[in-house]
Tab-separated table of C-alpha atoms in Angstrom:
chain	number	residue	atom	x	y	z
D	121	MET	CA	58.038	20.074	-41.617
D	122	LYS	CA	57.723	23.099	-39.295
D	123	VAL	CA	60.929	25.438	-40.966
D	124	GLU	CA	63.327	27.426	-38.258
D	125	PHE	CA	64.280	30.493	-39.877
D	126	ALA	CA	67.876	32.559	-39.055
D	127	PRO	CA	66.020	35.942	-37.195
D	128	LEU	CA	66.999	38.935	-39.179
D	129	ASN	CA	69.229	40.910	-36.323
D	130	ILE	CA	72.282	38.654	-36.594
D	131	PRO	CA	75.445	40.261	-35.713
D	132	LEU	CA	77.492	40.418	-38.784
D	133	ARG	CA	80.475	38.611	-37.128
D	134	ARG	CA	78.250	35.551	-37.461
D	135	ARG	CA	77.128	36.402	-40.837
D	136	LEU	CA	80.506	36.347	-41.775
D	137	GLN	CA	81.547	32.725	-39.778
D	138	THR	CA	78.371	31.681	-41.984
D	139	ALA	CA	80.593	32.552	-45.140
D	140	ALA	CA	83.505	31.169	-44.363
D	141	VAL	CA	81.668	27.921	-43.850
D	142	VAL	CA	79.744	28.464	-46.924
D	143	GLN	CA	82.874	28.857	-48.839
D	144	TRP	CA	84.541	25.732	-47.418
D	145	ILE	CA	81.724	23.536	-48.265
D	146	PHE	CA	81.129	24.776	-51.562
D	147	SER	CA	85.459	24.098	-52.028
D	148	PHE	CA	84.755	20.754	-50.832
D	149	LEU	CA	81.728	19.845	-52.851
D	150	ALA	CA	81.807	21.734	-55.473
D	151	LEU	CA	85.255	23.651	-56.740
D	152	ALA	CA	87.321	21.259	-58.223
D	153	GLN	CA	84.583	20.743	-60.860
D	154	CYS	CA	84.291	24.327	-61.537
D	155	CYS	CA	88.243	24.240	-61.738
D	156	LEU	CA	87.808	21.103	-63.956
D	157	ALA	CA	84.787	23.353	-66.465
D	158	ALA	CA	86.449	26.096	-66.420
D	159	PHE	CA	90.429	24.377	-68.001
D	160	VAL	CA	87.982	22.912	-70.416
D	161	LEU	CA	86.315	26.439	-71.719
D	162	ILE	CA	89.430	27.951	-71.784
D	163	CYS	CA	90.621	25.841	-73.878
D	164	LEU	CA	88.181	25.685	-76.362
D	165	SER	CA	88.096	28.988	-76.323
D	166	ASP	CA	90.745	31.876	-78.765
D	167	TRP	CA	92.727	31.396	-75.276
D	168	TRP	CA	93.302	27.435	-75.397
D	169	MET	CA	97.057	28.622	-75.663
D	170	VAL	CA	96.716	29.396	-72.005
D	171	GLY	CA	95.499	25.876	-71.159
D	172	VAL	CA	97.347	24.174	-73.563
D	173	LEU	CA	100.750	26.128	-71.162
D	174	TYR	CA	99.011	25.180	-68.365
D	175	ALA	CA	97.989	21.659	-68.896
D	176	GLY	CA	102.391	21.708	-69.494
D	177	TRP	CA	102.381	22.650	-66.103
D	178	LEU	CA	100.531	20.095	-65.131
D	179	TYR	CA	102.755	17.836	-66.397
D	180	LEU	CA	106.612	19.409	-64.757
D	181	ASP	CA	104.742	19.507	-61.366
D	182	LYS	CA	102.897	16.216	-61.553
D	183	ASP	CA	105.040	15.102	-58.606
D	184	THR	CA	104.885	18.133	-56.100
D	185	PRO	CA	102.251	16.863	-54.769
D	186	THR	CA	103.884	13.805	-53.289
D	187	CYS	CA	107.138	16.479	-52.771
D	188	GLY	CA	105.822	18.431	-49.461
D	189	GLY	CA	103.609	20.203	-51.212
D	190	ARG	CA	103.561	24.054	-52.551
D	191	ARG	CA	102.037	25.522	-48.933
D	192	SER	CA	101.441	29.218	-48.388
D	193	ASN	CA	101.302	30.957	-45.579
D	194	TRP	CA	99.624	33.294	-46.311
D	195	VAL	CA	96.531	31.467	-47.845
D	196	ARG	CA	97.188	29.352	-44.693
D	197	SER	CA	96.474	32.403	-41.869
D	198	TRP	CA	93.622	34.058	-44.199
D	199	SER	CA	91.258	35.810	-42.159
D	200	MET	CA	88.509	34.242	-43.254
D	201	TRP	CA	89.042	31.268	-41.047
D	202	ARG	CA	89.299	32.550	-38.830
D	203	TYR	CA	86.159	33.487	-39.217
D	204	PHE	CA	85.884	29.461	-40.307
D	205	ARG	CA	87.228	28.216	-36.799
D	206	ASP	CA	85.041	30.912	-34.762
D	207	TYR	CA	81.397	28.876	-36.643
D	208	PHE	CA	81.811	25.439	-35.005
D	209	PRO	CA	84.383	26.514	-33.026
D	210	ILE	CA	87.259	24.917	-33.214
D	211	SER	CA	89.934	24.743	-31.354
D	212	LEU	CA	92.810	22.515	-30.908
D	213	VAL	CA	94.977	21.335	-27.498
D	214	LYS	CA	98.521	20.812	-27.169
D	215	THR	CA	98.891	17.599	-23.903
D	216	VAL	CA	102.493	17.634	-24.133
D	217	ASP	CA	105.408	19.569	-25.433
D	218	LEU	CA	107.055	17.693	-29.178
D	219	ASP	CA	109.976	17.557	-29.939
D	220	ALA	CA	111.099	19.647	-33.790
D	221	SER	CA	113.899	17.242	-33.888
D	222	CYS	CA	112.245	14.596	-34.835
D	223	ASN	CA	109.322	13.602	-37.763
D	224	TYR	CA	105.467	12.746	-36.858
D	225	LEU	CA	102.512	10.989	-38.193
D	226	PHE	CA	99.533	11.779	-36.936
D	227	GLY	CA	96.599	9.561	-36.701
D	228	PHE	CA	93.285	11.596	-36.998
D	229	HIS	CA	90.564	10.301	-35.367
D	230	PRO	CA	87.391	9.987	-36.006
D	231	HIS	CA	87.008	11.083	-39.957
D	232	GLY	CA	83.696	12.858	-39.430
D	233	VAL	CA	82.029	13.321	-43.008
D	234	LEU	CA	84.302	16.484	-43.870
D	235	VAL	CA	87.405	15.659	-41.444
D	236	ALA	CA	86.098	19.715	-40.620
D	237	GLY	CA	88.524	18.936	-37.403
D	238	ALA	CA	91.616	18.609	-39.381
D	239	PHE	CA	91.379	20.914	-42.435
D	240	GLY	CA	90.982	23.455	-39.899
D	241	ASN	CA	94.023	23.189	-36.983
D	242	PHE	CA	96.783	21.699	-40.369
D	243	CYS	CA	95.395	22.727	-42.687
D	244	THR	CA	95.167	26.625	-41.501
D	245	GLU	CA	96.644	28.277	-38.881
D	246	ALA	CA	92.919	29.809	-36.852
D	247	SER	CA	93.638	27.475	-33.923
D	248	GLY	CA	97.821	28.451	-33.327
D	249	PHE	CA	99.375	25.248	-34.847
D	250	SER	CA	103.099	27.252	-35.726
D	251	LYS	CA	102.614	29.164	-31.599
D	252	LEU	CA	101.431	25.206	-29.870
D	253	PHE	CA	103.954	23.515	-32.122
D	254	PRO	CA	106.692	25.537	-32.337
D	255	GLY	CA	109.259	24.068	-35.351
D	256	LEU	CA	106.827	21.799	-37.006
D	257	THR	CA	105.261	22.028	-40.216
D	258	PRO	CA	101.056	19.912	-40.765
D	259	TYR	CA	100.316	18.117	-43.461
D	260	LEU	CA	97.668	16.696	-44.271
D	261	LEU	CA	97.020	13.603	-46.285
D	262	MET	CA	94.306	13.630	-49.586
D	263	LEU	CA	92.713	10.719	-52.108
D	264	PRO	CA	95.611	11.549	-54.736
D	265	PHE	CA	92.485	11.497	-57.470
D	266	TRP	CA	92.019	15.648	-56.102
D	267	PHE	CA	95.745	16.353	-56.830
D	268	ARG	CA	95.551	15.640	-60.939
D	269	VAL	CA	91.970	18.380	-61.084
D	270	PRO	CA	93.028	21.620	-63.055
D	271	PHE	CA	94.312	24.520	-60.686
D	272	PHE	CA	92.137	23.091	-57.464
D	273	ARG	CA	94.971	20.949	-56.706
D	274	ASP	CA	97.339	24.901	-56.395
D	275	TYR	CA	94.584	25.609	-54.356
D	276	ILE	CA	94.480	23.435	-52.036
D	277	MET	CA	98.466	23.213	-51.776
D	278	PHE	CA	98.663	26.112	-50.956
D	279	GLY	CA	96.866	24.813	-47.394
D	280	GLY	CA	99.191	22.327	-46.869
D	281	LEU	CA	97.272	19.389	-48.445
D	282	VAL	CA	99.834	16.286	-50.217
D	283	SER	CA	98.397	12.995	-51.918
D	284	SER	CA	98.354	10.688	-49.999
D	285	GLU	CA	100.388	7.955	-51.912
D	286	LYS	CA	103.333	6.462	-49.884
D	287	ALA	CA	105.878	8.117	-51.737
D	288	SER	CA	104.231	11.137	-50.419
D	289	ALA	CA	103.944	10.044	-46.958
D	290	SER	CA	107.348	8.362	-47.540
D	291	TYR	CA	108.715	12.020	-48.517
D	292	LEU	CA	107.717	13.397	-45.175
D	293	LEU	CA	109.010	11.429	-42.445
D	294	SER	CA	112.054	10.799	-44.227
D	295	ARG	CA	113.445	13.872	-44.779
D	296	PRO	CA	116.694	14.835	-42.341
D	297	GLY	CA	116.447	17.097	-39.345
D	298	GLY	CA	112.454	16.249	-38.420
D	299	GLY	CA	109.916	19.045	-37.604
D	300	ASN	CA	108.097	17.121	-40.296
D	301	VAL	CA	103.998	15.816	-39.600
D	302	ALA	CA	101.696	13.582	-41.819
D	303	VAL	CA	97.942	14.290	-40.596
D	304	VAL	CA	96.260	10.934	-40.978
D	305	ALA	CA	92.639	10.510	-40.964
D	306	VAL	CA	93.316	6.739	-40.434
D	307	GLY	CA	89.533	5.714	-40.939
D	308	GLY	CA	89.431	7.348	-44.440
D	309	ALA	CA	86.376	7.128	-46.539
D	310	PRO	CA	84.729	4.144	-45.106
D	311	GLU	CA	84.906	5.382	-41.763
D	312	SER	CA	82.514	8.648	-43.035
D	313	LEU	CA	79.839	6.603	-43.827
D	314	GLU	CA	79.658	6.266	-39.755
D	315	ALA	CA	79.850	9.617	-39.522
D	316	ARG	CA	76.580	10.937	-37.612
D	317	PRO	CA	76.152	11.951	-34.115
D	318	GLY	CA	76.862	10.352	-30.623
D	319	ALA	CA	79.322	7.653	-33.653
D	320	LEU	CA	82.251	6.087	-31.552
D	321	THR	CA	82.556	3.895	-33.421
D	322	LEU	CA	86.274	3.724	-35.679
D	323	GLN	CA	88.004	1.821	-38.334
D	324	LEU	CA	90.971	1.025	-37.224
D	325	LEU	CA	91.822	-2.437	-36.482
D	326	GLN	CA	92.826	-3.482	-40.347
D	327	ARG	CA	93.890	-0.149	-40.967
D	328	LYS	CA	98.147	-0.876	-40.308
D	329	GLY	CA	99.262	0.657	-43.155
D	330	PHE	CA	100.565	3.582	-41.250
D	331	ILE	CA	101.647	1.187	-38.784
D	332	LYS	CA	104.077	0.113	-41.298
D	333	LEU	CA	105.602	3.217	-42.305
D	334	ALA	CA	106.353	4.940	-39.637
D	335	LEU	CA	108.475	1.860	-38.706
D	336	LYS	CA	110.062	1.819	-41.730
D	337	HIS	CA	110.983	5.539	-40.955
D	338	GLY	CA	111.152	5.731	-37.591
D	339	ALA	CA	108.105	7.966	-36.836
D	340	TRP	CA	106.407	8.745	-34.015
D	341	LEU	CA	103.302	7.845	-33.723
D	342	VAL	CA	100.207	10.602	-32.569
D	343	PRO	CA	97.442	9.931	-31.220
D	344	VAL	CA	95.054	12.559	-32.214
D	345	PHE	CA	90.792	12.688	-31.339
D	346	SER	CA	88.603	14.960	-32.535
D	347	PHE	CA	85.316	15.524	-30.043
D	348	GLY	CA	82.654	17.388	-31.475
D	349	GLU	CA	83.230	16.088	-35.878
D	350	ASN	CA	80.745	13.637	-35.845
D	351	GLU	CA	78.246	15.615	-33.939
D	352	LEU	CA	78.458	18.607	-36.970
D	353	PHE	CA	75.800	16.551	-39.299
D	354	ASP	CA	72.868	14.100	-39.800
D	355	GLN	CA	73.187	11.533	-42.450
D	356	MET	CA	70.211	9.198	-43.815
D	357	GLU	CA	70.296	5.575	-42.631
D	358	ASN	CA	72.490	3.141	-43.852
D	359	PRO	CA	72.985	0.161	-41.900
D	360	THR	CA	75.568	-2.835	-43.224
D	361	GLY	CA	73.712	-4.340	-45.394
D	362	SER	CA	70.673	-2.031	-47.135
D	363	ALA	CA	70.266	-1.039	-50.127
D	364	LEU	CA	71.571	2.705	-49.427
D	365	ARG	CA	74.840	1.097	-47.637
D	366	ARG	CA	75.881	-1.758	-50.895
D	367	VAL	CA	75.745	1.825	-53.427
D	368	GLN	CA	77.724	3.515	-51.179
D	369	ASP	CA	80.213	1.190	-50.788
D	370	HIS	CA	80.601	-0.604	-54.619
D	371	LEU	CA	80.760	3.421	-55.240
D	372	GLN	CA	83.541	3.938	-52.589
D	373	ARG	CA	85.530	1.131	-54.383
D	374	ILE	CA	85.391	2.291	-57.621
D	375	MET	CA	85.890	5.764	-57.328
D	376	GLY	CA	87.707	5.774	-54.343
D	377	VAL	CA	85.924	8.543	-52.400
D	378	ALA	CA	82.544	8.080	-50.154
D	379	LEU	CA	79.428	9.510	-50.856
D	380	PRO	CA	78.029	10.058	-47.141
D	381	LEU	CA	74.066	11.403	-47.822
D	382	PHE	CA	74.259	14.317	-45.197
D	383	HIS	CA	72.619	17.521	-44.494
D	384	ALA	CA	71.677	20.024	-41.629
D	385	ARG	CA	71.297	23.416	-42.002
D	386	GLY	CA	71.078	26.586	-43.869
D	387	VAL	CA	72.053	29.881	-44.311
D	388	PHE	CA	68.803	31.367	-43.975
D	389	GLN	CA	67.603	28.727	-41.262
D	390	TYR	CA	68.433	25.798	-39.315
D	391	SER	CA	65.563	23.223	-40.200
D	392	PHE	CA	67.449	21.779	-43.711
D	393	GLY	CA	71.053	21.665	-46.100
D	394	LEU	CA	74.188	21.303	-46.165
D	395	LEU	CA	76.371	23.790	-43.494
D	396	PRO	CA	77.290	21.490	-40.608
D	397	TYR	CA	74.884	22.607	-37.049
D	398	ARG	CA	77.225	24.954	-35.263
D	399	LYS	CA	78.889	22.168	-32.727
D	400	PRO	CA	82.063	22.648	-30.965
D	401	ILE	CA	85.168	20.950	-32.024
D	402	HIS	CA	87.887	20.071	-30.001
D	403	THR	CA	90.473	18.703	-30.738
D	404	ILE	CA	93.100	17.136	-27.998
D	405	VAL	CA	96.673	15.972	-29.554
D	406	GLY	CA	97.573	12.790	-27.560
D	407	ARG	CA	101.170	11.832	-26.360
D	408	PRO	CA	104.009	10.498	-28.477
D	409	ILE	CA	104.542	6.785	-29.168
D	410	PRO	CA	108.401	6.917	-30.096
D	411	VAL	CA	109.673	4.620	-33.176
D	412	ASP	CA	112.835	3.090	-33.951
D	413	GLN	CA	113.590	2.456	-37.098
D	414	ASN	CA	113.156	-0.947	-38.656
D	415	SER	CA	113.212	-0.843	-42.475
D	416	SER	CA	112.260	-4.184	-42.409
D	417	PRO	CA	109.380	-4.824	-39.712
D	418	THR	CA	107.280	-7.817	-39.396
D	419	LYS	CA	104.266	-8.971	-38.945
D	420	GLU	CA	104.435	-8.707	-34.999
D	421	ASP	CA	106.639	-5.968	-35.176
D	422	VAL	CA	103.188	-3.678	-37.133
D	423	ASP	CA	101.047	-5.733	-34.957
D	424	SER	CA	103.237	-4.988	-31.608
D	425	LEU	CA	103.424	-1.242	-32.220
D	426	HIS	CA	99.482	-1.237	-34.069
D	427	LEU	CA	98.576	-2.628	-30.878
D	428	ARG	CA	100.702	0.107	-28.293
D	429	TYR	CA	98.748	2.821	-30.827
D	430	ILE	CA	94.757	1.991	-29.886
D	431	GLU	CA	95.739	1.657	-26.172
D	432	GLY	CA	97.571	5.251	-26.899
D	433	LEU	CA	93.961	6.615	-28.574
D	434	MET	CA	91.661	4.302	-25.974
D	435	GLN	CA	93.967	7.056	-22.867
D	436	LEU	CA	93.395	9.808	-24.758
D	437	PHE	CA	89.451	9.291	-24.674
D	438	GLU	CA	88.887	8.132	-21.945
D	439	GLU	CA	91.383	10.791	-20.349
D	440	ASN	CA	89.102	13.548	-21.975
D	441	LYS	CA	85.349	12.964	-22.560
D	442	GLY	CA	84.787	13.791	-19.685
D	443	LYS	CA	85.620	17.436	-20.514
D	444	PHE	CA	83.895	17.091	-23.713
D	445	GLY	CA	80.039	16.253	-22.614
D	446	ILE	CA	80.506	11.887	-23.290
D	447	ASN	CA	78.843	10.061	-20.443
D	448	GLU	CA	81.628	7.703	-18.431
D	449	ASP	CA	79.990	4.767	-19.351
D	450	LYS	CA	80.470	5.878	-23.158
D	451	HIS	CA	83.543	3.635	-25.315
D	452	LEU	CA	85.804	3.596	-28.411
D	453	SER	CA	84.593	0.583	-30.805
D	454	PHE	CA	86.951	-0.600	-33.273
D	455	ILE	CA	85.881	-2.833	-36.212
């Protein structure tokens, strides 16, 4: 394999963009393990009392990830996130104004390998969410497991990440006064195993839990499609039924997280590595779907709203695909 090295005279701005993405990849893949190891070492050292006090804090603070988290506007506004945004680059596009007196459930599609678009747009202010949607506060839902990791849990909550437990989403969507946005990567971990350039297959046909939540709390549904999300990484071939896919599916059922074997480019060369390709991500926030509160929705109620949601998502995709280089004969497929 011929290795294509990066030129030496790359502008400092692009070096800083790469550094910001290296930090993000490290946070995604290894920071939790490092935080856990640091906690264990503290407990085994002369500083063990610090570990004991923090363990007590963990117990007292255990409900915070399901009660809106602990966001920090300072962390969300770090200049590092602007370099992260410009690496791809990432843009957030509003189609209509959203009434800040309502609560919303954003369905984010596709999941991609590492949900870069969702993180950049909803966990930082780099793309200007607060300016585009004044009065709204976004919360990206993440697997509960990560909020049990010492130190790491506090860092991710600073960005506005909260637990994906039902109680967490219900807390956000039921808060009086409106202005809360629960962002759900609907396809979840299984969809990440399908994420590769050109993929337009979404895990949605059997995903109805978020629909039921919206009905119970009267939260308006908003389809969100992130063009370019699947273009960031290549992935080892893992067709359904293959040995690799069976192993991945088994681990996903046991651990709750998927393990896609992805690759793209490196820091100083463009031929292999774990950094994403520099491909633009355009995240389009669609029209809201009004939802009347129904504390005891029937299966027919859920199915009807689910169908309306799919139609809204398809319309959003079809109206915008030509702007972002997708051929007219390409359409979304659902499994």
